[in-house]
Amino acid sequence: MTETLQISQLGDSALRQIAQPINNVHESWVQTLINNLMTTLVKSNGVGIAAPQVSAPYQLIIVASRPNLRYPNAPTMLPTVMINPRSLTHSQEMAKDWEGCLSVPGIRGLVPRYRAIAIEYTAPDGTMQQQELTDFVARIFQHEFDHLNGLVFLDRVESTQELVTEQEYLKRIVSTSADLK
Ligand code: ZN
């Protein structure tokens, strides 16, 4: 049995805390948290989620890009659970694109992120994994990784002029979707 967890909203101090590493991924509470986070992510049409968003102050994120109502142009990948993730290296080049957040409903912002990033994390079976991520998936990782350090995408936006409502964002991506993949 899994349950849908309540997502902390901007202003909740849970979003501003530094997440703790998970020492033993095989403990049952870790597996329960993974299952519940996955259920919550699917229910909310997210492409990623971090444990601090459900008030669990641990270094656990899920990156799960797929096209949905909130991100119609997202690439498809298998949902990937990353425990104690860290960034190894990244490209010099950055790109700006729209982000939203389940903890900041109704708002989108243009956020600069590294275009490519090499990462390391522990998988739910306890094995260490290394991976290179690019473009939208690299963006999701950086967004979720920020949550582990108490940051939200609003902290990365360069100007408040680059914040729009969800409704305005949907108008823009429909009109420019020929440019996006
Ligand atoms: Zn978020």
PDB file of C-alpha atoms and ligand atoms in Angstrom:
ATOM      1  CA  MET A   1       0.000   0.000   0.000  1.00  0.00           C
ATOM      2  CA  THR A   2       1.285   3.417  -0.859  1.00  0.00           C
ATOM      3  CA  GLU A   3      -0.163   6.775   0.073  1.00  0.00           C
ATOM      4  CA  THR A   4      -0.239  10.189  -1.541  1.00  0.00           C
ATOM      5  CA  LEU A   5       1.686  12.589   0.648  1.00  0.00           C
ATOM      6  CA  GLN A   6       0.873  16.236   1.235  1.00  0.00           C
ATOM      7  CA  ILE A   7       3.227  18.573  -0.635  1.00  0.00           C
ATOM      8  CA  SER A   8       4.706  21.435   1.381  1.00  0.00           C
ATOM      9  CA  GLN A   9       3.966  24.828  -0.120  1.00  0.00           C
ATOM     10  CA  LEU A  10       6.233  27.872  -0.359  1.00  0.00           C
ATOM     11  CA  GLY A  11       6.491  29.409   3.098  1.00  0.00           C
ATOM     12  CA  ASP A  12       6.639  26.037   4.869  1.00  0.00           C
ATOM     13  CA  SER A  13       9.972  25.872   6.721  1.00  0.00           C
ATOM     14  CA  ALA A  14      10.401  22.241   5.547  1.00  0.00           C
ATOM     15  CA  LEU A  15      11.381  23.635   2.132  1.00  0.00           C
ATOM     16  CA  ARG A  16      14.213  25.700   3.614  1.00  0.00           C
ATOM     17  CA  GLN A  17      16.020  23.001   5.589  1.00  0.00           C
ATOM     18  CA  ILE A  18      19.203  21.166   4.628  1.00  0.00           C
ATOM     19  CA  ALA A  19      18.387  17.495   3.957  1.00  0.00           C
ATOM     20  CA  GLN A  20      20.292  14.734   5.768  1.00  0.00           C
ATOM     21  CA  PRO A  21      22.054  11.828   4.013  1.00  0.00           C
ATOM     22  CA  ILE A  22      20.454   8.369   4.189  1.00  0.00           C
ATOM     23  CA  ASN A  23      22.903   5.928   5.774  1.00  0.00           C
ATOM     24  CA  ASN A  24      21.126   2.636   5.079  1.00  0.00           C
ATOM     25  CA  VAL A  25      18.918   2.501   1.973  1.00  0.00           C
ATOM     26  CA  HIS A  26      17.660  -0.961   2.975  1.00  0.00           C
ATOM     27  CA  GLU A  27      15.756   0.257   6.033  1.00  0.00           C
ATOM     28  CA  SER A  28      12.034  -0.179   5.505  1.00  0.00           C
ATOM     29  CA  TRP A  29      11.160   3.496   6.086  1.00  0.00           C
ATOM     30  CA  VAL A  30      13.365   4.422   3.111  1.00  0.00           C
ATOM     31  CA  GLN A  31      11.558   2.025   0.786  1.00  0.00           C
ATOM     32  CA  THR A  32       8.183   3.258   2.096  1.00  0.00           C
ATOM     33  CA  LEU A  33       9.218   6.873   1.497  1.00  0.00           C
ATOM     34  CA  ILE A  34      10.317   6.004  -2.071  1.00  0.00           C
ATOM     35  CA  ASN A  35       6.992   4.307  -2.837  1.00  0.00           C
ATOM     36  CA  ASN A  36       4.941   7.151  -1.388  1.00  0.00           C
ATOM     37  CA  LEU A  37       6.992   9.796  -3.203  1.00  0.00           C
ATOM     38  CA  MET A  38       6.489   7.944  -6.484  1.00  0.00           C
ATOM     39  CA  THR A  39       2.707   7.778  -5.936  1.00  0.00           C
ATOM     40  CA  THR A  40       2.616  11.476  -5.013  1.00  0.00           C
ATOM     41  CA  LEU A  41       4.656  12.419  -8.094  1.00  0.00           C
ATOM     42  CA  VAL A  42       2.409  10.523 -10.500  1.00  0.00           C
ATOM     43  CA  LYS A  43      -0.781  11.939  -8.931  1.00  0.00           C
ATOM     44  CA  SER A  44       0.475  15.511  -9.207  1.00  0.00           C
ATOM     45  CA  ASN A  45       1.729  15.405 -12.832  1.00  0.00           C
ATOM     46  CA  GLY A  46       5.268  16.214 -11.705  1.00  0.00           C
ATOM     47  CA  VAL A  47       8.492  15.411 -13.563  1.00  0.00           C
ATOM     48  CA  GLY A  48      10.488  15.316 -10.352  1.00  0.00           C
ATOM     49  CA  ILE A  49      10.089  15.439  -6.591  1.00  0.00           C
ATOM     50  CA  ALA A  50      12.387  15.778  -3.589  1.00  0.00           C
ATOM     51  CA  ALA A  51      11.768  14.308  -0.117  1.00  0.00           C
ATOM     52  CA  PRO A  52      11.849  17.736   1.629  1.00  0.00           C
ATOM     53  CA  GLN A  53       8.730  18.623  -0.408  1.00  0.00           C
ATOM     54  CA  VAL A  54       6.799  16.090   1.656  1.00  0.00           C
ATOM     55  CA  SER A  55       8.466  17.258   4.880  1.00  0.00           C
ATOM     56  CA  ALA A  56      10.918  14.326   4.908  1.00  0.00           C
ATOM     57  CA  PRO A  57      14.317  16.008   5.487  1.00  0.00           C
ATOM     58  CA  TYR A  58      16.427  13.412   3.641  1.00  0.00           C
ATOM     59  CA  GLN A  59      18.609  13.368   0.529  1.00  0.00           C
ATOM     60  CA  LEU A  60      16.227  11.531  -1.766  1.00  0.00           C
ATOM     61  CA  ILE A  61      14.890  12.707  -5.125  1.00  0.00           C
ATOM     62  CA  ILE A  62      13.037  11.195  -8.074  1.00  0.00           C
ATOM     63  CA  VAL A  63      13.725  12.402 -11.626  1.00  0.00           C
ATOM     64  CA  ALA A  64      10.940  11.272 -13.956  1.00  0.00           C
ATOM     65  CA  SER A  65      10.668  13.301 -17.134  1.00  0.00           C
ATOM     66  CA  ARG A  66       7.656  12.522 -19.311  1.00  0.00           C
ATOM     67  CA  PRO A  67       5.198  14.631 -21.270  1.00  0.00           C
ATOM     68  CA  ASN A  68       2.150  15.569 -19.198  1.00  0.00           C
ATOM     69  CA  LEU A  69      -0.319  18.401 -18.712  1.00  0.00           C
ATOM     70  CA  ARG A  70       2.192  20.528 -16.812  1.00  0.00           C
ATOM     71  CA  TYR A  71       5.137  19.850 -19.206  1.00  0.00           C
ATOM     72  CA  PRO A  72       3.712  18.864 -22.618  1.00  0.00           C
ATOM     73  CA  ASN A  73       7.144  18.883 -24.320  1.00  0.00           C
ATOM     74  CA  ALA A  74       9.143  16.878 -21.769  1.00  0.00           C
ATOM     75  CA  PRO A  75      11.206  13.873 -22.969  1.00  0.00           C
ATOM     76  CA  THR A  76      10.252  10.401 -21.706  1.00  0.00           C
ATOM     77  CA  MET A  77      12.499   8.439 -19.337  1.00  0.00           C
ATOM     78  CA  LEU A  78      12.093   5.752 -16.687  1.00  0.00           C
ATOM     79  CA  PRO A  79      11.530   7.321 -13.248  1.00  0.00           C
ATOM     80  CA  THR A  80      14.899   7.284 -11.472  1.00  0.00           C
ATOM     81  CA  VAL A  81      15.216   7.271  -7.687  1.00  0.00           C
ATOM     82  CA  MET A  82      18.427   8.959  -6.513  1.00  0.00           C
ATOM     83  CA  ILE A  83      19.574   8.668  -2.901  1.00  0.00           C
ATOM     84  CA  ASN A  84      22.353  10.949  -1.560  1.00  0.00           C
ATOM     85  CA  PRO A  85      22.881  12.444  -5.034  1.00  0.00           C
ATOM     86  CA  ARG A  86      25.844  14.670  -5.780  1.00  0.00           C
ATOM     87  CA  SER A  87      27.147  16.574  -8.723  1.00  0.00           C
ATOM     88  CA  LEU A  88      30.617  15.550 -10.000  1.00  0.00           C
ATOM     89  CA  THR A  89      31.185  17.977 -12.882  1.00  0.00           C
ATOM     90  CA  HIS A  90      29.123  20.198 -15.117  1.00  0.00           C
ATOM     91  CA  SER A  91      29.332  22.043 -18.414  1.00  0.00           C
ATOM     92  CA  GLN A  92      30.355  25.685 -18.441  1.00  0.00           C
ATOM     93  CA  GLU A  93      27.416  26.419 -20.686  1.00  0.00           C
ATOM     94  CA  MET A  94      24.114  27.295 -19.093  1.00  0.00           C
ATOM     95  CA  ALA A  95      20.661  27.561 -20.619  1.00  0.00           C
ATOM     96  CA  LYS A  96      17.520  29.312 -19.446  1.00  0.00           C
ATOM     97  CA  ASP A  97      14.164  27.593 -19.617  1.00  0.00           C
ATOM     98  CA  TRP A  98      10.840  27.550 -17.817  1.00  0.00           C
ATOM     99  CA  GLU A  99      10.429  25.731 -14.515  1.00  0.00           C
ATOM    100  CA  GLY A 100       7.595  25.240 -12.135  1.00  0.00           C
ATOM    101  CA  CYS A 101       7.376  23.464  -8.812  1.00  0.00           C
ATOM    102  CA  LEU A 102       4.727  21.425  -7.003  1.00  0.00           C
ATOM    103  CA  SER A 103       5.578  23.532  -3.938  1.00  0.00           C
ATOM    104  CA  VAL A 104       5.078  26.822  -5.835  1.00  0.00           C
ATOM    105  CA  PRO A 105       1.743  26.273  -7.595  1.00  0.00           C
ATOM    106  CA  GLY A 106       0.559  28.572 -10.379  1.00  0.00           C
ATOM    107  CA  ILE A 107       3.944  30.224 -11.105  1.00  0.00           C
ATOM    108  CA  ARG A 108       6.605  29.565 -13.738  1.00  0.00           C
ATOM    109  CA  GLY A 109      10.009  31.176 -14.010  1.00  0.00           C
ATOM    110  CA  LEU A 110      12.909  31.271 -16.457  1.00  0.00           C
ATOM    111  CA  VAL A 111      15.785  29.574 -14.648  1.00  0.00           C
ATOM    112  CA  PRO A 112      19.438  29.317 -15.766  1.00  0.00           C
ATOM    113  CA  ARG A 113      20.877  25.789 -15.342  1.00  0.00           C
ATOM    114  CA  TYR A 114      23.958  23.900 -16.556  1.00  0.00           C
ATOM    115  CA  ARG A 115      23.207  22.173 -19.844  1.00  0.00           C
ATOM    116  CA  ALA A 116      25.059  18.988 -18.919  1.00  0.00           C
ATOM    117  CA  ILE A 117      25.983  17.507 -15.565  1.00  0.00           C
ATOM    118  CA  ALA A 118      27.701  14.343 -14.338  1.00  0.00           C
ATOM    119  CA  ILE A 119      26.205  12.939 -11.159  1.00  0.00           C
ATOM    120  CA  GLU A 120      26.602  10.121  -8.667  1.00  0.00           C
ATOM    121  CA  TYR A 121      23.936   8.637  -6.414  1.00  0.00           C
ATOM    122  CA  THR A 122      22.884   5.493  -4.571  1.00  0.00           C
ATOM    123  CA  ALA A 123      20.054   3.488  -6.178  1.00  0.00           C
ATOM    124  CA  PRO A 124      17.269   1.935  -4.048  1.00  0.00           C
ATOM    125  CA  ASP A 125      19.074  -1.450  -4.264  1.00  0.00           C
ATOM    126  CA  GLY A 126      22.127   0.106  -2.618  1.00  0.00           C
ATOM    127  CA  THR A 127      24.382   0.218  -5.691  1.00  0.00           C
ATOM    128  CA  MET A 128      26.336   3.363  -6.587  1.00  0.00           C
ATOM    129  CA  GLN A 129      25.413   4.822  -9.959  1.00  0.00           C
ATOM    130  CA  GLN A 130      27.079   7.419 -12.148  1.00  0.00           C
ATOM    131  CA  GLN A 131      25.237   9.144 -14.945  1.00  0.00           C
ATOM    132  CA  GLU A 132      25.519  12.048 -17.346  1.00  0.00           C
ATOM    133  CA  LEU A 133      22.406  14.138 -17.781  1.00  0.00           C
ATOM    134  CA  THR A 134      21.706  16.774 -20.413  1.00  0.00           C
ATOM    135  CA  ASP A 135      19.155  19.486 -21.181  1.00  0.00           C
ATOM    136  CA  PHE A 136      15.684  19.010 -19.633  1.00  0.00           C
ATOM    137  CA  VAL A 137      16.662  15.994 -17.522  1.00  0.00           C
ATOM    138  CA  ALA A 138      19.789  17.818 -16.265  1.00  0.00           C
ATOM    139  CA  ARG A 139      17.462  20.730 -15.432  1.00  0.00           C
ATOM    140  CA  ILE A 140      15.116  18.521 -13.405  1.00  0.00           C
ATOM    141  CA  PHE A 141      18.084  17.101 -11.479  1.00  0.00           C
ATOM    142  CA  GLN A 142      19.417  20.559 -10.614  1.00  0.00           C
ATOM    143  CA  HIS A 143      15.943  21.700  -9.546  1.00  0.00           C
ATOM    144  CA  GLU A 144      15.413  18.688  -7.257  1.00  0.00           C
ATOM    145  CA  PHE A 145      18.991  18.828  -5.937  1.00  0.00           C
ATOM    146  CA  ASP A 146      18.355  22.442  -4.914  1.00  0.00           C
ATOM    147  CA  HIS A 147      15.442  21.247  -2.740  1.00  0.00           C
ATOM    148  CA  LEU A 148      17.968  19.193  -0.724  1.00  0.00           C
ATOM    149  CA  ASN A 149      19.760  22.450   0.075  1.00  0.00           C
ATOM    150  CA  GLY A 150      16.658  24.421   1.004  1.00  0.00           C
ATOM    151  CA  LEU A 151      16.408  26.257  -2.316  1.00  0.00           C
ATOM    152  CA  VAL A 152      13.466  26.672  -4.699  1.00  0.00           C
ATOM    153  CA  PHE A 153      13.581  27.804  -8.335  1.00  0.00           C
ATOM    154  CA  LEU A 154      12.464  31.317  -7.371  1.00  0.00           C
ATOM    155  CA  ASP A 155      15.888  31.720  -5.711  1.00  0.00           C
ATOM    156  CA  ARG A 156      17.557  31.111  -9.112  1.00  0.00           C
ATOM    157  CA  VAL A 157      15.425  33.399 -11.288  1.00  0.00           C
ATOM    158  CA  GLU A 158      17.530  36.364 -12.437  1.00  0.00           C
ATOM    159  CA  SER A 159      14.682  38.864 -12.558  1.00  0.00           C
ATOM    160  CA  THR A 160      11.120  38.973 -11.254  1.00  0.00           C
ATOM    161  CA  GLN A 161      10.244  40.018 -14.836  1.00  0.00           C
ATOM    162  CA  GLU A 162      10.948  36.397 -15.743  1.00  0.00           C
ATOM    163  CA  LEU A 163       8.126  35.076 -13.572  1.00  0.00           C
ATOM    164  CA  VAL A 164       4.748  34.356 -15.170  1.00  0.00           C
ATOM    165  CA  THR A 165       1.523  32.652 -14.174  1.00  0.00           C
ATOM    166  CA  GLU A 166       0.926  29.053 -15.216  1.00  0.00           C
ATOM    167  CA  GLN A 167      -1.789  30.258 -17.623  1.00  0.00           C
ATOM    168  CA  GLU A 168       0.623  32.665 -19.384  1.00  0.00           C
ATOM    169  CA  TYR A 169       3.304  29.954 -19.514  1.00  0.00           C
ATOM    170  CA  LEU A 170       0.950  27.529 -21.265  1.00  0.00           C
ATOM    171  CA  LYS A 171       0.118  30.217 -23.853  1.00  0.00           C
ATOM    172  CA  ARG A 172       3.826  30.770 -24.518  1.00  0.00           C
ATOM    173  CA  ILE A 173       4.851  27.138 -24.923  1.00  0.00           C
ATOM    174  CA  VAL A 174       1.953  26.481 -27.269  1.00  0.00           C
ATOM    175  CA  SER A 175       3.053  29.376 -29.468  1.00  0.00           C
ATOM    176  CA  THR A 176       6.746  28.348 -29.429  1.00  0.00           C
ATOM    177  CA  SER A 177       6.419  24.561 -29.287  1.00  0.00           C
ATOM    178  CA  ALA A 178       7.977  24.276 -32.753  1.00  0.00           C
ATOM    179  CA  ASP A 179      11.279  25.342 -31.122  1.00  0.00           C
ATOM    180  CA  LEU A 180      11.113  22.842 -28.276  1.00  0.00           C
ATOM    181  CA  LYS A 181      11.690  19.148 -28.156  1.00  0.00           C
TER     182      LYS A 181
HETATM  183 ZN    ZN B   1      10.373  21.852  -6.950  1.00  0.00          ZN
END
